[in-house]
Coordinates of C-alpha atoms in Angstrom, one line a residue:
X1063 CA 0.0 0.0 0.0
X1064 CA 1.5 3.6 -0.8
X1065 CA 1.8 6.0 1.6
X1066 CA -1.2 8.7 0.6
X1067 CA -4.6 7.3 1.0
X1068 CA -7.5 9.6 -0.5
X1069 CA -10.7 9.3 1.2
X1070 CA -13.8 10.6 -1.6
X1071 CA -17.4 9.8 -0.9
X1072 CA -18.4 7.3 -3.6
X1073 CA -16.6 4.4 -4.5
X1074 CA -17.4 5.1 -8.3
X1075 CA -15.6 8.3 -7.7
X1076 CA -12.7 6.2 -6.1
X1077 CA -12.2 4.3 -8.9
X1078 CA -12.0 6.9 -11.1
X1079 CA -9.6 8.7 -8.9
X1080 CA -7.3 5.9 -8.4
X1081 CA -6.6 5.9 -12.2
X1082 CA -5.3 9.3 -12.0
X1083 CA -3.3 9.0 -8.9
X1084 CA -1.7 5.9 -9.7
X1085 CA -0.4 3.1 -7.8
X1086 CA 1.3 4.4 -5.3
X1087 CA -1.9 6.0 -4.1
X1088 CA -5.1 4.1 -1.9
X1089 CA -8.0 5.8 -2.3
X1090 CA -10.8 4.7 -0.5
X1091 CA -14.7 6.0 -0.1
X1092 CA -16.7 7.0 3.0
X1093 CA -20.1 5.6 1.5
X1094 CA -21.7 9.4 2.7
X1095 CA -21.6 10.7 6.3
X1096 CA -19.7 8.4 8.5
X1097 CA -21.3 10.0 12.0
X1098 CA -25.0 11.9 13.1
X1099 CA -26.8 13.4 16.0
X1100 CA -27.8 10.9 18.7
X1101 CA -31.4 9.6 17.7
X1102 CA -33.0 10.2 21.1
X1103 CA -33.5 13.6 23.3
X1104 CA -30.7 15.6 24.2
X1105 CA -28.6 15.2 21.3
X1106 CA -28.2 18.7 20.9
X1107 CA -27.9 20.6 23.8
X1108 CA -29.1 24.2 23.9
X1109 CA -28.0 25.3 27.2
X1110 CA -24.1 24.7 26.9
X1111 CA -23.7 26.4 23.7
X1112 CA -25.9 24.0 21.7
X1113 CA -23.1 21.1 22.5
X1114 CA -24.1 18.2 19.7
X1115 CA -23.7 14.8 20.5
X1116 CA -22.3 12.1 17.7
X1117 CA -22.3 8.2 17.1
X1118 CA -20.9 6.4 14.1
X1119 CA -23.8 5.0 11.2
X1120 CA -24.2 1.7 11.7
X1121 CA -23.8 0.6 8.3
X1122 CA -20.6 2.9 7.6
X1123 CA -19.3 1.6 10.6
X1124 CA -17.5 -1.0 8.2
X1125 CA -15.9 1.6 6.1
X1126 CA -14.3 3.5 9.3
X1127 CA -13.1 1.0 10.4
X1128 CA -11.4 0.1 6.9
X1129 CA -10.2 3.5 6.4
X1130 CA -8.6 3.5 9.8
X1131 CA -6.7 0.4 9.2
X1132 CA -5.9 1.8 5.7
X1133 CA -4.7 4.8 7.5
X1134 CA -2.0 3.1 10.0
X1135 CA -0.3 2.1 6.8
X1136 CA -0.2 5.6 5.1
X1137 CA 2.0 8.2 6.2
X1138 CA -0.3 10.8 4.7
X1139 CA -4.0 11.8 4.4
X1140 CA -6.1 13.4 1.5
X1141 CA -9.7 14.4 2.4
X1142 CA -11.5 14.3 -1.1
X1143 CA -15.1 14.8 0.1
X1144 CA -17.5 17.0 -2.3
X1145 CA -16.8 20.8 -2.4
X1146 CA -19.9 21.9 -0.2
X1147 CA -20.8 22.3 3.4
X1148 CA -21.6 18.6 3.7
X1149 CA -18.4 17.1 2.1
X1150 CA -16.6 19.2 4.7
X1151 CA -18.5 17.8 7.6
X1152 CA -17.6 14.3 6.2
X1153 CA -13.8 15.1 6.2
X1154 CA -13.9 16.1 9.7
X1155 CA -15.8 13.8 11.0
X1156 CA -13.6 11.1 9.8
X1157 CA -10.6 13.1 11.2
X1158 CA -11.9 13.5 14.3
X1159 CA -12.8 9.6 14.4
X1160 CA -9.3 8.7 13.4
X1161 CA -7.9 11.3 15.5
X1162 CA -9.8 9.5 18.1
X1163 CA -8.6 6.1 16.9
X1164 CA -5.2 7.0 17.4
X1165 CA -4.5 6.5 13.2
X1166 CA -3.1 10.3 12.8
X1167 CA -0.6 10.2 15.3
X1168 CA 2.5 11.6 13.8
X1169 CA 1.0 12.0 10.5
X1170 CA 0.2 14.5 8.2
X1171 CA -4.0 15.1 6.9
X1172 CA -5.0 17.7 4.5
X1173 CA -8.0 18.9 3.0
X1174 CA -8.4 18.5 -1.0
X1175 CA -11.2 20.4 -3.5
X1176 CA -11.7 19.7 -6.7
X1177 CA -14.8 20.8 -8.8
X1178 CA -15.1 18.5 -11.9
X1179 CA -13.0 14.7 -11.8
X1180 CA -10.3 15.2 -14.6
X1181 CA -6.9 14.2 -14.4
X1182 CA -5.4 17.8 -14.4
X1183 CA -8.0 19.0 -11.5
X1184 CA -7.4 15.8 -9.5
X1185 CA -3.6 16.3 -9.7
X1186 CA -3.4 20.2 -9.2
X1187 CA -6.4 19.8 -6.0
X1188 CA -3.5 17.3 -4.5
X1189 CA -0.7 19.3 -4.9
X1190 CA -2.4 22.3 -3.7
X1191 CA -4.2 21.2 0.0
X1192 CA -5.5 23.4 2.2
X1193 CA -6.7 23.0 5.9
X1194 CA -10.2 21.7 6.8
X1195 CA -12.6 25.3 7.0
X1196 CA -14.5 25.4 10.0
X1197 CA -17.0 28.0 8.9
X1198 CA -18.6 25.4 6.3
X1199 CA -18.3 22.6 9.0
X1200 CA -19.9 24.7 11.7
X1201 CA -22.7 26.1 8.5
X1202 CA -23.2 22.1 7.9
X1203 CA -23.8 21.6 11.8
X1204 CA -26.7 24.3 12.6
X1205 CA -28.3 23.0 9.7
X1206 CA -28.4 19.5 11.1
X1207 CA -29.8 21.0 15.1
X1208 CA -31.8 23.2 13.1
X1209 CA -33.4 19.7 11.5
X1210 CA -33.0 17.6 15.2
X1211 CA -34.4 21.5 17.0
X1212 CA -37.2 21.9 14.6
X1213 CA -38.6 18.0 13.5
X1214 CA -38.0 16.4 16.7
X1215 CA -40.2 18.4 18.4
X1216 CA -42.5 19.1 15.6
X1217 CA -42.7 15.7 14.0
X1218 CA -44.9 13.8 17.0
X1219 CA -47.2 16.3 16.5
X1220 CA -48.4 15.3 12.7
X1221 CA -47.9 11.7 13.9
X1222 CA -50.3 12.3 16.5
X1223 CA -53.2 14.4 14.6
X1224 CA -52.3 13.6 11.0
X1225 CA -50.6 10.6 10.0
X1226 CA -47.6 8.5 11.7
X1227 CA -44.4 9.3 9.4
X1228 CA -44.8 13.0 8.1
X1229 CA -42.0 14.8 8.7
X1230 CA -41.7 18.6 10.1
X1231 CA -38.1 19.9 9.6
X1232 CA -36.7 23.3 9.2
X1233 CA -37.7 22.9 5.6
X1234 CA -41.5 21.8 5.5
X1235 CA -42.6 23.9 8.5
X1236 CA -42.0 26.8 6.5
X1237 CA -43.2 25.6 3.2
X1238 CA -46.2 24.9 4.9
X1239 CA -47.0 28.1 6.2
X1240 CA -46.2 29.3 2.4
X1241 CA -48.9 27.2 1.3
X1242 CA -51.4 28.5 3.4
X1243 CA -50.5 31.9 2.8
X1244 CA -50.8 31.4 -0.6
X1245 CA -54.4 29.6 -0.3
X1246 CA -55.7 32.6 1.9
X1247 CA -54.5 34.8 -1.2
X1248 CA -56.9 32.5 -3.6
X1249 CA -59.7 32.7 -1.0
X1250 CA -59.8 36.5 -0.8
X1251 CA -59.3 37.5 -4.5
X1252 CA -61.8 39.1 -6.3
X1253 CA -61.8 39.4 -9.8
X1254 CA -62.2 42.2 -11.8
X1255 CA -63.2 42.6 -15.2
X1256 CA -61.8 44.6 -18.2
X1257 CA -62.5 44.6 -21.6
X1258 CA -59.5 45.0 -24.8
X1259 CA -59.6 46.2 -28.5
X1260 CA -58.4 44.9 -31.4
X1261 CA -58.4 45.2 -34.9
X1262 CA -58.4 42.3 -37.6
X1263 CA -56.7 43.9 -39.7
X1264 CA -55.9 43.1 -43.8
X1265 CA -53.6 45.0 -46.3
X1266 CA -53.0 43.1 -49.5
X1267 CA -54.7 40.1 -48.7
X1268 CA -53.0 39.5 -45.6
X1269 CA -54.4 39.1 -42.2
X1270 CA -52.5 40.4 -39.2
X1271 CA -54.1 41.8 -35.8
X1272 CA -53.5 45.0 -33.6
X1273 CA -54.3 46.1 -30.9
X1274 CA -55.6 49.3 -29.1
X1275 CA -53.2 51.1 -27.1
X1276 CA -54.3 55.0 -27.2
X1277 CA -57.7 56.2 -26.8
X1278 CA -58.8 60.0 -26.7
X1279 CA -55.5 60.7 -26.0
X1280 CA -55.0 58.7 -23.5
X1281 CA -53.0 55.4 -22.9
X1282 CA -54.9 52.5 -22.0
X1283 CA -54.0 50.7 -18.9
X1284 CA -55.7 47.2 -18.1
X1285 CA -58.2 48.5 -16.2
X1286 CA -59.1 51.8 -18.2
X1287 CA -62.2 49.9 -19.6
X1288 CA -64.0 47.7 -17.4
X1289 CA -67.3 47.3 -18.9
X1290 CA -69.3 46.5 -22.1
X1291 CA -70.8 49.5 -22.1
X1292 CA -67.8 51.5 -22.3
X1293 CA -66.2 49.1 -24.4
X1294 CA -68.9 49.3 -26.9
X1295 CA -69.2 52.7 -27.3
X1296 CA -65.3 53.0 -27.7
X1297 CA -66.0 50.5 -30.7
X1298 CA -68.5 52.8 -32.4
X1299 CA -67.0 55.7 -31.9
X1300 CA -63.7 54.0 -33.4
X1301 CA -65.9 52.5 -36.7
X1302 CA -67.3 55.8 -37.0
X1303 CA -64.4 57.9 -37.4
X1304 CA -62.0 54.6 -39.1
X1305 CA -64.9 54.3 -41.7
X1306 CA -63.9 50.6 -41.8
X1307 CA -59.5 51.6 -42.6
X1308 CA -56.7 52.3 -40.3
X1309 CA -54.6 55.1 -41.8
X1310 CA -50.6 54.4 -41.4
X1311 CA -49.4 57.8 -40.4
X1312 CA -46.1 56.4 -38.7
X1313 CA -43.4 53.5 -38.6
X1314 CA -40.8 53.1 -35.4
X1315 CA -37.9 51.1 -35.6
X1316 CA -36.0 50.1 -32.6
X1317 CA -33.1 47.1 -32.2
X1318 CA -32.6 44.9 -28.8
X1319 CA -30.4 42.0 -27.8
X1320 CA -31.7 39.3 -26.5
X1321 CA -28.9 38.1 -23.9
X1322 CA -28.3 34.5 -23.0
X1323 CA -29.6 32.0 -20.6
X1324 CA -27.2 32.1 -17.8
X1325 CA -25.1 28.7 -17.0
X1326 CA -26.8 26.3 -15.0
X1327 CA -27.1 26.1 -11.6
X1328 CA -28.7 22.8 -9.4
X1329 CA -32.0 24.6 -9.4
X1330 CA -32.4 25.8 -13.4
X1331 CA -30.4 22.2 -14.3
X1332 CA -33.8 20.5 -12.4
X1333 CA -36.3 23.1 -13.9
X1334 CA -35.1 22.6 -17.3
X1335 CA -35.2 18.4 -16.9
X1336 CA -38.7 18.5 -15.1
X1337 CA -39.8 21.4 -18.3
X1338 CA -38.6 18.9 -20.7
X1339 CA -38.3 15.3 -19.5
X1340 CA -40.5 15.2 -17.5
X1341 CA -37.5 13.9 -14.7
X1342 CA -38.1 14.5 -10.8
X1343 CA -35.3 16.0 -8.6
X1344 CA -34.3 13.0 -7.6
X1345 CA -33.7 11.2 -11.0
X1346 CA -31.9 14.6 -12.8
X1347 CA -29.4 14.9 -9.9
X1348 CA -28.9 11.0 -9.5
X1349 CA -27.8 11.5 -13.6
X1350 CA -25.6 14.5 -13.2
X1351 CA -24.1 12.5 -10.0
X1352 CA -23.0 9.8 -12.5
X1353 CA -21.9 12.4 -15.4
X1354 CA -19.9 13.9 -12.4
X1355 CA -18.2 10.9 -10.7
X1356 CA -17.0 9.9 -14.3
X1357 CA -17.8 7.6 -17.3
X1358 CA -15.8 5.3 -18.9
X1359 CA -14.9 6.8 -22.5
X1360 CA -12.7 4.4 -24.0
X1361 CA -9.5 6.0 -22.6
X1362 CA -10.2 5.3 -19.1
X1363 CA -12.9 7.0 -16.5
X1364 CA -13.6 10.5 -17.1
X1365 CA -15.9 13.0 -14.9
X1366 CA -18.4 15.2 -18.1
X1367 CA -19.5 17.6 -15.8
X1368 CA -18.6 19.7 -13.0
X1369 CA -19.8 19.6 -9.6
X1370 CA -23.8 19.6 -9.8
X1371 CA -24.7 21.4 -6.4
X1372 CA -24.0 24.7 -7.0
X1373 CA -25.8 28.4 -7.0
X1374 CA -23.2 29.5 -9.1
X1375 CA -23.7 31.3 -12.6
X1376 CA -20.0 31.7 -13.0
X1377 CA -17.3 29.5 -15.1
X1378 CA -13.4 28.9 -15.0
X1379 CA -11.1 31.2 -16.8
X1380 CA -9.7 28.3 -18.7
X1381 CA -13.3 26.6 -19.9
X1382 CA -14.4 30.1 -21.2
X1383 CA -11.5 30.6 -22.9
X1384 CA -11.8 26.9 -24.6
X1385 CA -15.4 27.6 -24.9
X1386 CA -14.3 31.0 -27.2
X1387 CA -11.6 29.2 -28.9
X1388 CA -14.3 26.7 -30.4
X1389 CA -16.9 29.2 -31.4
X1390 CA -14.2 31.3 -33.4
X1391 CA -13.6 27.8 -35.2
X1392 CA -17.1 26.8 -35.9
X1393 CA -18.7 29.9 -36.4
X1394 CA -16.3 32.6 -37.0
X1395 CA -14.4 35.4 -35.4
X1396 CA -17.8 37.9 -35.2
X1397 CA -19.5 35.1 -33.6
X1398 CA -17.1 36.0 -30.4
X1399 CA -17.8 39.1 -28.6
X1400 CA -14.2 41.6 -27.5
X1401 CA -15.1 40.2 -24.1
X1402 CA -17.1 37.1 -22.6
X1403 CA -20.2 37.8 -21.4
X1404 CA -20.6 37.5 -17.1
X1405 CA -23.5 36.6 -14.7
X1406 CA -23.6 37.2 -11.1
X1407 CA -26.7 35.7 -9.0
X1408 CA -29.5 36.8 -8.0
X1409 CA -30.0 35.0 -4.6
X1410 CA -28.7 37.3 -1.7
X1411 CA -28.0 33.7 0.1
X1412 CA -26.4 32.4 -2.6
X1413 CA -22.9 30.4 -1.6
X1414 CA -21.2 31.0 -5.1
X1415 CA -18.4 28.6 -3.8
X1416 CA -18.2 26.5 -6.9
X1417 CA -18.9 27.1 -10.4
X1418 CA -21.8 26.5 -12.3
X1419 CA -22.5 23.4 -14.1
X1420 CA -20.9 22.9 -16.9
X1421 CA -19.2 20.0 -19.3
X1422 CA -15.6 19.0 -18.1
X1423 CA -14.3 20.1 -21.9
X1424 CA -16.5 21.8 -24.5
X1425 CA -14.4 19.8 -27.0
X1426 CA -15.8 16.7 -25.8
X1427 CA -19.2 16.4 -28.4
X1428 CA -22.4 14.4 -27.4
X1429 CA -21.7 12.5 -30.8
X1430 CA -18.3 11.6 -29.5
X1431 CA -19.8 10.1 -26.3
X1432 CA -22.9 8.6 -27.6
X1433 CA -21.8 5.0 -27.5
X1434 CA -20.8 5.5 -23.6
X1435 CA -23.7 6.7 -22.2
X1436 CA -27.0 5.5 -20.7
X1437 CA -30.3 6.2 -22.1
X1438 CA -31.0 8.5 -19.4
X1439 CA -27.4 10.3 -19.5
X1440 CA -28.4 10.6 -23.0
X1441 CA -31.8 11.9 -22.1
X1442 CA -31.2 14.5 -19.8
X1443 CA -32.7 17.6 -20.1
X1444 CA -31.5 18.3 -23.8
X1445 CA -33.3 20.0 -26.7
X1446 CA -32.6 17.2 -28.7
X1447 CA -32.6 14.9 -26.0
X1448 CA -28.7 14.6 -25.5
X1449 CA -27.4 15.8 -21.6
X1450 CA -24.2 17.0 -22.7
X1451 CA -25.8 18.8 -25.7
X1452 CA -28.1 20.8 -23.5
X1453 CA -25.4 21.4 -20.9
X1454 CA -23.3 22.8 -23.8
X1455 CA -25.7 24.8 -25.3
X1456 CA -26.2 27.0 -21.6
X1457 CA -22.7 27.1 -21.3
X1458 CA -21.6 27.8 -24.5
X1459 CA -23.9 31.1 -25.5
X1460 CA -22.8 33.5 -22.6
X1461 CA -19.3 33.6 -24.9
X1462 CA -21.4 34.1 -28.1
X1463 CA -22.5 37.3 -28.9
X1464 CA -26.1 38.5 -27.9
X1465 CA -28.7 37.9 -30.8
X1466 CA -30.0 41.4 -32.0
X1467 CA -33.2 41.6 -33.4
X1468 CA -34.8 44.9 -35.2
X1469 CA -38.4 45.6 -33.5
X1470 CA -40.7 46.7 -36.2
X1471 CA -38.3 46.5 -39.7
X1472 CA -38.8 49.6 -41.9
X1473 CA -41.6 48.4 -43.9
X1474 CA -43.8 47.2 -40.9
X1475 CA -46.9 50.0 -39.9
X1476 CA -45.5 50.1 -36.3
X1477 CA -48.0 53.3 -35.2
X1478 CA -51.8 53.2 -36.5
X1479 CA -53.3 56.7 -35.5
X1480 CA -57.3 57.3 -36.3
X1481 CA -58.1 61.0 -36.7
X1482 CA -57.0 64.1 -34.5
X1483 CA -58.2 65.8 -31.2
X1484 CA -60.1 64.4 -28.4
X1485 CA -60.8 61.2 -30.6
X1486 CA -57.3 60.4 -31.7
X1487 CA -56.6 56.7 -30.9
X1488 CA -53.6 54.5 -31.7
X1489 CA -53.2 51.0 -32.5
X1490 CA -49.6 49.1 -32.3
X1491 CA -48.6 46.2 -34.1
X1492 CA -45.0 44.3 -33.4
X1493 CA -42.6 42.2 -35.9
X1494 CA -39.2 41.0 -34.8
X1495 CA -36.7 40.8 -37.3
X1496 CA -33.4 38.8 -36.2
X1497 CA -30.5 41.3 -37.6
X1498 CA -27.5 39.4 -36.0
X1499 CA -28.0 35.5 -34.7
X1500 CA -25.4 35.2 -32.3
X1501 CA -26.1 32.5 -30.1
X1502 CA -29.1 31.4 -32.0
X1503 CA -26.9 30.2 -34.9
X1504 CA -26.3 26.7 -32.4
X1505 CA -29.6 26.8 -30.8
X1506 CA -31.5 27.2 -34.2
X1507 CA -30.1 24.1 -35.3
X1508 CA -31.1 21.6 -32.4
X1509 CA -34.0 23.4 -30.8
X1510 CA -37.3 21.4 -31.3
X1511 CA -39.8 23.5 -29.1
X1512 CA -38.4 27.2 -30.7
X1513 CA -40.4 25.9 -34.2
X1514 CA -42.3 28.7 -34.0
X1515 CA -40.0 31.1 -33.0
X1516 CA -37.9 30.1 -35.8
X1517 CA -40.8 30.4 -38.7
X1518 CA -41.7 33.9 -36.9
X1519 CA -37.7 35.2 -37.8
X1520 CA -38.4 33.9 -41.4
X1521 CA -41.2 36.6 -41.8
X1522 CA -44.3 33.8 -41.7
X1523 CA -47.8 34.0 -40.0
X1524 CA -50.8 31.8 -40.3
X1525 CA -51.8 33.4 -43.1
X1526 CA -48.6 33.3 -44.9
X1527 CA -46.0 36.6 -45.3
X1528 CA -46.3 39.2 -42.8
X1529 CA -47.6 42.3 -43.8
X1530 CA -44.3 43.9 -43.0
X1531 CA -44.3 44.4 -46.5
X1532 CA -47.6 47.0 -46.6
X1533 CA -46.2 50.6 -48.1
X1534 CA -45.0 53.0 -44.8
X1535 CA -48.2 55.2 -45.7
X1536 CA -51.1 53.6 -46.3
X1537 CA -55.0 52.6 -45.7
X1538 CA -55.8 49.1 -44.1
X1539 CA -58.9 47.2 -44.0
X1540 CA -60.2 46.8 -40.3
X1541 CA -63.1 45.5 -38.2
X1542 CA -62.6 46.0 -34.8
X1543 CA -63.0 43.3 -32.2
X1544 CA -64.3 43.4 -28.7
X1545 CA -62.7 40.6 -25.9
X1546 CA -63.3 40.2 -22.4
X1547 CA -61.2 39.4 -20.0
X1548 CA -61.3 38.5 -15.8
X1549 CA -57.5 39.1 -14.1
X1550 CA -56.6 35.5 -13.2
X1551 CA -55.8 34.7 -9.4
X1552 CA -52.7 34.7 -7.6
X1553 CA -52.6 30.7 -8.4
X1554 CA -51.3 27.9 -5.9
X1555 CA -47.7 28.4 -7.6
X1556 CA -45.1 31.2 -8.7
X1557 CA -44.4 30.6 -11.9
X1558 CA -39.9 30.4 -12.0
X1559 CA -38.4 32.5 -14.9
X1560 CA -37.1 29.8 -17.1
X1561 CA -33.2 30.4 -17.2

């Protein structure tokens, strides 16, 4: 046996890791936390400084012990746990057991991070240890009284009146009250009506709709007409001075970018496989956990992905810098912008320890590593159905350039204005016109659900061309329609933004 031994988690990852290391090197797994909180009363003590009180898992009682006895033989210790608040509890738990066991006596243990399981990262996190960081371990620890605090207390109760296994923890106690909060919302809206105006519009045989924005000089909020009464006599006071056309007394042209989806993070990685797969929490991250620990590619193990649990939206110097290097190549030097595009977070808690999900090596294509994969590696959340595709697609765009799109092109009637004075009204109609693809030119290609988006940029409606072809000054046909609407409740869920 050499004289390192590596402790890691999983013995998939410890595998993996032992090909990189070489032979001189043990490297062993923990199988997940090695110790937890007394299960009985008084396992955390709030009166002497909330004192917490330990015992070894049974069933990784086994793997102690073998990492101890591994331990006596070593003359050095590597703690290779996951990069988050919970892998550091894991390292110093087992130090502290082994302190306890007598195995560190006169040797040397050091804390190693790495964020994706490549032989380059592996190596550099060993040569570059740092000491165990008691901030994350002690951040790991009042999560797990706040748990023991909160649902051992809690928990008897829903046994008692509800149903004999529901848990109460520091999460569910406050989702709970969310959802009741929520429901009181529902109960006490009120809905109000309000009534909108549009035109069916035609100019050269072509159908197209708009829809009132200004009337009698004034701009038309959601609530500005609220009943048919009003709504009607807005109508004939509209077909009376239209006479059945819409004069086009003015065109406006303005240009915006359409940015990127930021990188993923664990959150918008889950969103995007329960939006498109269908997949549950549990399923996407038991996938990435396997993309992460490493696959076997026909030139040994390899980890595709970087470390999944991450609020992050940032990437490595070096992957954006690949990433840019392979976008030059593929789609040419104006494809890359003078400088990469960044993201910072919008969650105040947010840890931003790691970075955000990404693939190992851009280089690497989902064609490439078709024949390695499972059905479901393959599967995860993907446009066309490939994980690694989908995972290079949000990591690739942030180094494209934005997409710019022209709002209203030159020959689109943009601003509809019926007569002058008191009466004037105006009706606006919108066209986007993609001037510059940018990151579209990848996503164009693979993405099955932006059909429609992609025969809107080619100029098509449902009735054929788009009327942005209609003269700037001109007379359209028009018969103006009446809809009703009802504001909707505040629902039983907030919708997420889709990253």
């Amino acid at each position: 046996m050499g004289s390192k031994l590596v402790i890691v988690e999983s013995p998939a990852k410890a595998k993996t890791i032992k090909k990189y290391l070489g032979k001189d090197v043990e490297v062993l797994a923990s199988y997940g936390h090695v110790r937890d909180l007394l299960p009985k009363e008084g396992a955390v003590d709030t009166i002497n400084d909330f004192a917490m009180k330990y015992q070894v898992i049974d069933c990784n009682s086994k793997h102690v012990d073998a990492i101890a006895k591994a331990m006596k033989k070593a003359d050095t210790l590597y703690l290779a746990t996951d990069p988050d608040r919970e892998g550091e509890a894991i390292s110093w738990h087992l130090y502290e057991l082994l302190k306890k066991k007598g195995a560190l006596k006169n040797k040397e243990a050091h804390r190693v991070v790495f964020h994706e399981i490549t032989k380059q990262a592996v190596n550099d996190a060993v040569a570059n240890p740092r000491e165990l960081s008691m901030d994350l371990v002690n951040a790991q620890q009042a999560r797990r009284a706040l748990d023991y605090l909160v649902g051992f207390t809690l928990s008897p109760l829903l046994w008692k009146k509800v149903r004999r296994g529901l848990s109460a923890g520091r999460v569910q106690s406050p989702a709970l009250r969310m959802i009741v909060e929520r429901e009181l919302e529902i109960e006490a809206f009120k809905p109000q009506e309000y009534w909108t105006i549009e035109a069916d519009a035609v100019f050269d045989k072509q159908a197209f709709e708009a829809k009132l924005t200004h009337y009698q000089g004034e701009k038309l909020a959601q609530f500005t007409i609220n009943n048919e009464t009003g709504s009607t006599e807005a109508v004939e006071t509209l077909n009376k001075a239209a006479e059945g056309k819409l004069l086009v007394t003015n065109v406006t042209k303005k240009q915006r970018k359409r940015n990127p989806a930021a990188p993923f993070t664990t959150s918008t990685l889950q969103q995007e496989a329960s939006r498109k797969l269908g997949f549950g929490a549990q399923r996407t991250m038991s996938v990435a956990q396997q993309l992460y620990e490493g696959v076997d590619t026909g030139e040994g193990a390899a980890g595709l992905i970087t470390y999944m649990r991450t609020d992050s939206v940032s990437l490595a110097d070096e992957a954006v810098q690949e990433i840019r290097g392979l976008i030059a190549e593929k789609y040419g030097e104006t494809s890359v912008p003078k400088s990469p595009q960044t993201y910072k977070t919008k969650s105040k808690n947010a840890q931003e320890a790691h970075e955000a999900v990404r693939p190992t090596s851009i280089l690497r294509t989902p064609e490439d590593m078709k024949t390695y994969l499972s059905a479901d590696q393959l599967k995860l959340p993907a446009d066309d159905n490939r994980v690694p595709r989908h995972l290079r697609l949000r990591t690739r765009p942030p180094r494209h350039g934005p997409a710019a799109r022209a709002r209203d092109p030159p020959a689109l009637p943009h601003h509809r204005s019926l007569g002058e004075g008191p009466t004037r009204t105006s009706r606006t109609v919108r066209k986007q016109q993609r001037r510059f693809r940018g990151r579209l030119a990848r996503r164009l290609v693979h993405a099955t659900d932006d059909r429609q988006r992609v025969r809107h940029h080619r100029g098509v409606t449902r009735g054929g061309q788009h009327p942005t072809r209609a003269p700037r000054r001109g007379r359209l046909v028009v018969r103006a329609v009446l809809r009703r609407h009802a504001n909707d409740d505040p629902g039983r869920t907030r919708r997420s933004s889709r990253g």
